[in-house]
Amino acid sequence: MERRVVITGLGVVAPNGVGLEDFKSALKEGRSGIQFDQQLADLQFSCQVSGTPPIDKEHLKKYFTDLELRNFNSTGIMYGVIAGLDAWKDAGLEISDGENPDWDSGTIFGTGTSGIEKFRESIYKIDALQTRKLGSTAVSQTMNSGISAYLGGKLGLGNQVTTNSSACTTGTESILMAFDRIKSGKAKRILAGSTSDSGPYIWAGFDAIKVCNFKSNDHPEKASRPMSASAAGFVPGSGAGALVIEDLESALARNAKIYCEILGGNLNSGGQRGGGSMTAPNSVAVQKCVKDAILESGIEPKDIDYISGHLTATSKDATEIKNLAEALNRSGKNFPYINSLKALTGHCLSGAGSIEAVATILQLTENLIAPNINCEDLNPEITSIIDAECIPQKFLEKELNIAAKVSFGFGDVNGCVIFKKYS
C-alpha cells in the first residue's frame, strides 16, 4: 500500500535569513540578502556582489563541537548541518543517543561540490610537501557525501544516508527521492535538502562564462532581477534548505505538526537534444516534466494556485514562463501567481531547490506570496504570455491550496514537485 507523505519540519540557511522566523520575515518584507563582496572585488571578478548567509562563530558553536570546528573549512557542510538540525528540531524529533541507530530515519541531502575551500587549502599543503598536515577531516569535508555523513552521524540515522547531485535541480530532486522512499514504505522519515558552498572558488566558473550580473556592483540589492527587462545575469549565492519528509501515519502517531502534503512530482532530462544543451533547456522536456508531475499528483493544471519559479534573471526567464504556460495551458490572467526567490537570495546553485522549497511551503501554509522585487520593468516577452498581476511586486495575502516548485539545471535536467495544504 502506498503511503501519504507530509512535511513535518523545516530548516533554512539563506543569504536573507538564517532560521525560519528570520527567513519568513525576509519573505514578507521582500528583504534582499545580496551584498557587495570585497573578496570578489579583490580577485577582480566581473560580478562583485553575492548572497552569502550571515553565520558567525557563536552561531556555529550551537551545532558543532570545538573539536569538529578545528581545521573546519567547508561552508556547504556548515550550512547543511545547521539547516538539517534545525529542521529535525522543528519536527519535534529527538536525536538518537543510544548504541543503536534510528533504523526508520535517513537523509538524502544533496550538493554540487563539497568543501571547495578545504580542497584549495589541501592542494597548497600537498604542493608544499605538507601532506601529513592535512588533518583528520580533510576527506570527510571534501567528499561529496560529506554533508549526509555529517548529518547521519549527528542524528544517528540508520536508514538510507546519501548525497544526490543534479546541479540546480539537486534540492528538488532530494525531496522527490525522499518522497519515493517513504511512499514505498522503505523509511518512515527522511531529512531531505541540499546545500552549496560559498566563495570565489565555487562561483568563478560562472563569472568566467559571463552569466553573472556585473552591471550592479554599486547597487547590490538591485542586482538580482528575475523577469525584468533589465535583467543582466544571476547573482551567485549559497546556503541550504532542509525538510523533514515523513509518512503521514508516523506523523499522526507522534502528534507532529504538519506543514503540508507532497502530492507527487517528476524528474526528467531533455537529453541535451531538441534545443537542449549543457546550459540550455529542452522545452519539450520541461513541459513534459510539469505535465507528468501534475498527472502523478492526481490534480488538474487549473488547481495550481502558486508557482515558485526557477527564474534566474537570465535570458531564459521568458522561455521558462512560456514553457510553464504551455504545460499548464494557462496564460494571461488565468496563469497562477509566480515569484522567484532569487531576487532576494541570488542563485544558491545546488542549494537553490531546497531553500526555495522551504519558501514555497512557508508561503503555502501562511497564505502569502512574497513580492517579486527588482522587476518594476517587467520583461515584455513575459507579459505577452502572462498578466502582470500574476507577478506580484508587493507582499500579497492570498488563500493558497496547491503550490508547485520547479527547478531546471545544467545538464538539461528538470524537477517539479507539487505541495498541497494538509487536510
PDB file of N, CA, C and O in Angstrom, residues 37 57 60 104 131 152-153 159 164 178 205 207 216 222 230 241 246 266 287 300 326 331 341-342 358 365 378-379:
ATOM      1  N   ASP A  37      30.656  42.141  -2.246  1.00  0.00           N
ATOM      2  CA  ASP A  37      31.574  41.105  -1.784  1.00  0.00           C
ATOM      3  C   ASP A  37      33.002  41.548  -2.060  1.00  0.00           C
ATOM      4  O   ASP A  37      33.480  41.493  -3.196  1.00  0.00           O
ATOM      5  N   LYS A  57      30.786  32.829  14.423  1.00  0.00           N
ATOM      6  CA  LYS A  57      31.375  31.717  15.176  1.00  0.00           C
ATOM      7  C   LYS A  57      30.503  31.287  16.350  1.00  0.00           C
ATOM      8  O   LYS A  57      30.421  30.103  16.685  1.00  0.00           O
ATOM      9  N   LEU A  60      27.839  29.025  15.144  1.00  0.00           N
ATOM     10  CA  LEU A  60      28.383  27.707  14.782  1.00  0.00           C
ATOM     11  C   LEU A  60      28.509  26.792  15.995  1.00  0.00           C
ATOM     12  O   LEU A  60      28.296  25.580  15.904  1.00  0.00           O
ATOM     13  N   ASP A 104      14.488   3.779  11.245  1.00  0.00           N
ATOM     14  CA  ASP A 104      13.354   4.299  10.481  1.00  0.00           C
ATOM     15  C   ASP A 104      13.646   5.634   9.800  1.00  0.00           C
ATOM     16  O   ASP A 104      12.844   6.104   8.991  1.00  0.00           O
ATOM     17  N   THR A 131      51.759  17.037   3.187  1.00  0.00           N
ATOM     18  CA  THR A 131      50.600  16.145   3.147  1.00  0.00           C
ATOM     19  C   THR A 131      50.199  15.669   4.549  1.00  0.00           C
ATOM     20  O   THR A 131      49.001  15.547   4.846  1.00  0.00           O
ATOM     21  N   GLY A 152      24.079  12.278   9.192  1.00  0.00           N
ATOM     22  CA  GLY A 152      23.800  10.913   9.632  1.00  0.00           C
ATOM     23  C   GLY A 152      24.415  10.617  10.984  1.00  0.00           C
ATOM     24  O   GLY A 152      23.798   9.977  11.847  1.00  0.00           O
ATOM     25  N   GLY A 153      25.633  11.112  11.207  1.00  0.00           N
ATOM     26  CA  GLY A 153      26.313  10.886  12.475  1.00  0.00           C
ATOM     27  C   GLY A 153      25.734  11.717  13.605  1.00  0.00           C
ATOM     28  O   GLY A 153      25.569  11.236  14.732  1.00  0.00           O
ATOM     29  N   ASN A 159      18.697   4.577   8.433  1.00  0.00           N
ATOM     30  CA  ASN A 159      18.095   4.261   7.133  1.00  0.00           C
ATOM     31  C   ASN A 159      19.061   4.752   6.045  1.00  0.00           C
ATOM     32  O   ASN A 159      20.247   4.915   6.301  1.00  0.00           O
ATOM     33  N   ASN A 164      22.798  13.324  -3.127  1.00  0.00           N
ATOM     34  CA  ASN A 164      22.497  13.377  -4.564  1.00  0.00           C
ATOM     35  C   ASN A 164      23.085  14.647  -5.162  1.00  0.00           C
ATOM     36  O   ASN A 164      23.437  15.579  -4.436  1.00  0.00           O
ATOM     37  N   ALA A 178      13.262  11.374  -1.551  1.00  0.00           N
ATOM     38  CA  ALA A 178      12.755  11.056  -0.208  1.00  0.00           C
ATOM     39  C   ALA A 178      11.286  10.674  -0.265  1.00  0.00           C
ATOM     40  O   ALA A 178      10.840   9.716   0.390  1.00  0.00           O
ATOM     41  N   GLY A 205      33.711  29.979 -12.117  1.00  0.00           N
ATOM     42  CA  GLY A 205      33.365  29.448 -13.433  1.00  0.00           C
ATOM     43  C   GLY A 205      32.180  30.159 -14.054  1.00  0.00           C
ATOM     44  O   GLY A 205      32.142  30.396 -15.274  1.00  0.00           O
ATOM     45  N   ASP A 207      31.284  33.275 -13.377  1.00  0.00           N
ATOM     46  CA  ASP A 207      31.746  34.618 -13.742  1.00  0.00           C
ATOM     47  C   ASP A 207      32.492  34.562 -15.075  1.00  0.00           C
ATOM     48  O   ASP A 207      32.341  35.442 -15.924  1.00  0.00           O
ATOM     49  N   SER A 216      25.653  45.815 -11.659  1.00  0.00           N
ATOM     50  CA  SER A 216      25.039  46.399 -10.461  1.00  0.00           C
ATOM     51  C   SER A 216      25.929  46.281  -9.234  1.00  0.00           C
ATOM     52  O   SER A 216      25.444  46.171  -8.111  1.00  0.00           O
ATOM     53  N   LYS A 222      19.845  45.626  -5.916  1.00  0.00           N
ATOM     54  CA  LYS A 222      19.150  45.739  -7.207  1.00  0.00           C
ATOM     55  C   LYS A 222      19.717  44.772  -8.243  1.00  0.00           C
ATOM     56  O   LYS A 222      19.230  44.708  -9.375  1.00  0.00           O
ATOM     57  N   SER A 230      15.548  44.524 -17.628  1.00  0.00           N
ATOM     58  CA  SER A 230      16.950  44.905 -17.453  1.00  0.00           C
ATOM     59  C   SER A 230      17.756  43.840 -16.723  1.00  0.00           C
ATOM     60  O   SER A 230      18.853  44.116 -16.234  1.00  0.00           O
ATOM     61  N   GLY A 241      18.738  24.431   2.458  1.00  0.00           N
ATOM     62  CA  GLY A 241      17.366  24.242   2.922  1.00  0.00           C
ATOM     63  C   GLY A 241      17.195  22.792   3.327  1.00  0.00           C
ATOM     64  O   GLY A 241      17.838  21.897   2.760  1.00  0.00           O
ATOM     65  N   GLU A 246       7.927  12.862   5.888  1.00  0.00           N
ATOM     66  CA  GLU A 246       7.510  11.790   6.789  1.00  0.00           C
ATOM     67  C   GLU A 246       6.242  11.085   6.320  1.00  0.00           C
ATOM     68  O   GLU A 246       5.374  11.690   5.683  1.00  0.00           O
ATOM     69  N   ASN A 266       7.911  15.051 -10.476  1.00  0.00           N
ATOM     70  CA  ASN A 266       8.565  14.368 -11.587  1.00  0.00           C
ATOM     71  C   ASN A 266       9.976  14.899 -11.773  1.00  0.00           C
ATOM     72  O   ASN A 266      10.251  16.080 -11.555  1.00  0.00           O
ATOM     73  N   GLN A 287       8.279  20.938 -20.315  1.00  0.00           N
ATOM     74  CA  GLN A 287       6.818  20.850 -20.303  1.00  0.00           C
ATOM     75  C   GLN A 287       6.357  19.457 -19.886  1.00  0.00           C
ATOM     76  O   GLN A 287       5.393  19.310 -19.124  1.00  0.00           O
ATOM     77  N   GLU A 300      -5.501  18.726 -11.495  1.00  0.00           N
ATOM     78  CA  GLU A 300      -5.607  19.351 -12.809  1.00  0.00           C
ATOM     79  C   GLU A 300      -4.735  20.605 -12.834  1.00  0.00           C
ATOM     80  O   GLU A 300      -4.494  21.215 -11.777  1.00  0.00           O
ATOM     81  N   GLU A 326       2.545  26.807 -21.434  1.00  0.00           N
ATOM     82  CA  GLU A 326       2.136  25.756 -22.374  1.00  0.00           C
ATOM     83  C   GLU A 326       1.855  24.445 -21.644  1.00  0.00           C
ATOM     84  O   GLU A 326       0.911  23.728 -21.984  1.00  0.00           O
ATOM     85  N   SER A 331      -2.700  31.030 -19.447  1.00  0.00           N
ATOM     86  CA  SER A 331      -1.971  32.245 -19.807  1.00  0.00           C
ATOM     87  C   SER A 331      -2.780  33.467 -19.380  1.00  0.00           C
ATOM     88  O   SER A 331      -3.857  33.339 -18.788  1.00  0.00           O
ATOM     89  N   LEU A 341      12.442  33.483  -5.765  1.00  0.00           N
ATOM     90  CA  LEU A 341      13.174  33.807  -4.545  1.00  0.00           C
ATOM     91  C   LEU A 341      14.550  34.380  -4.864  1.00  0.00           C
ATOM     92  O   LEU A 341      15.140  35.106  -4.057  1.00  0.00           O
ATOM     93  N   LYS A 342      15.065  34.087  -6.038  1.00  0.00           N
ATOM     94  CA  LYS A 342      16.428  34.507  -6.386  1.00  0.00           C
ATOM     95  C   LYS A 342      16.591  36.024  -6.399  1.00  0.00           C
ATOM     96  O   LYS A 342      17.716  36.527  -6.304  1.00  0.00           O
ATOM     97  N   VAL A 358      11.527  25.417   0.858  1.00  0.00           N
ATOM     98  CA  VAL A 358      11.161  25.896   2.191  1.00  0.00           C
ATOM     99  C   VAL A 358      10.324  27.176   2.060  1.00  0.00           C
ATOM    100  O   VAL A 358       9.292  27.332   2.715  1.00  0.00           O
ATOM    101  N   THR A 365       1.576  27.578   3.552  1.00  0.00           N
ATOM    102  CA  THR A 365       0.942  27.391   4.864  1.00  0.00           C
ATOM    103  C   THR A 365       0.510  28.706   5.501  1.00  0.00           C
ATOM    104  O   THR A 365      -0.447  28.743   6.274  1.00  0.00           O
ATOM    105  N   LEU A 378       8.982  44.937 -16.062  1.00  0.00           N
ATOM    106  CA  LEU A 378       8.770  43.542 -16.465  1.00  0.00           C
ATOM    107  C   LEU A 378       9.160  43.305 -17.921  1.00  0.00           C
ATOM    108  O   LEU A 378       8.872  44.123 -18.804  1.00  0.00           O
ATOM    109  N   ASN A 379       9.787  42.162 -18.152  1.00  0.00           N
ATOM    110  CA  ASN A 379      10.182  41.767 -19.498  1.00  0.00           C
ATOM    111  C   ASN A 379       8.940  41.649 -20.384  1.00  0.00           C
ATOM    112  O   ASN A 379       8.037  40.864 -20.091  1.00  0.00           O
TER     113      ASN A 379
END
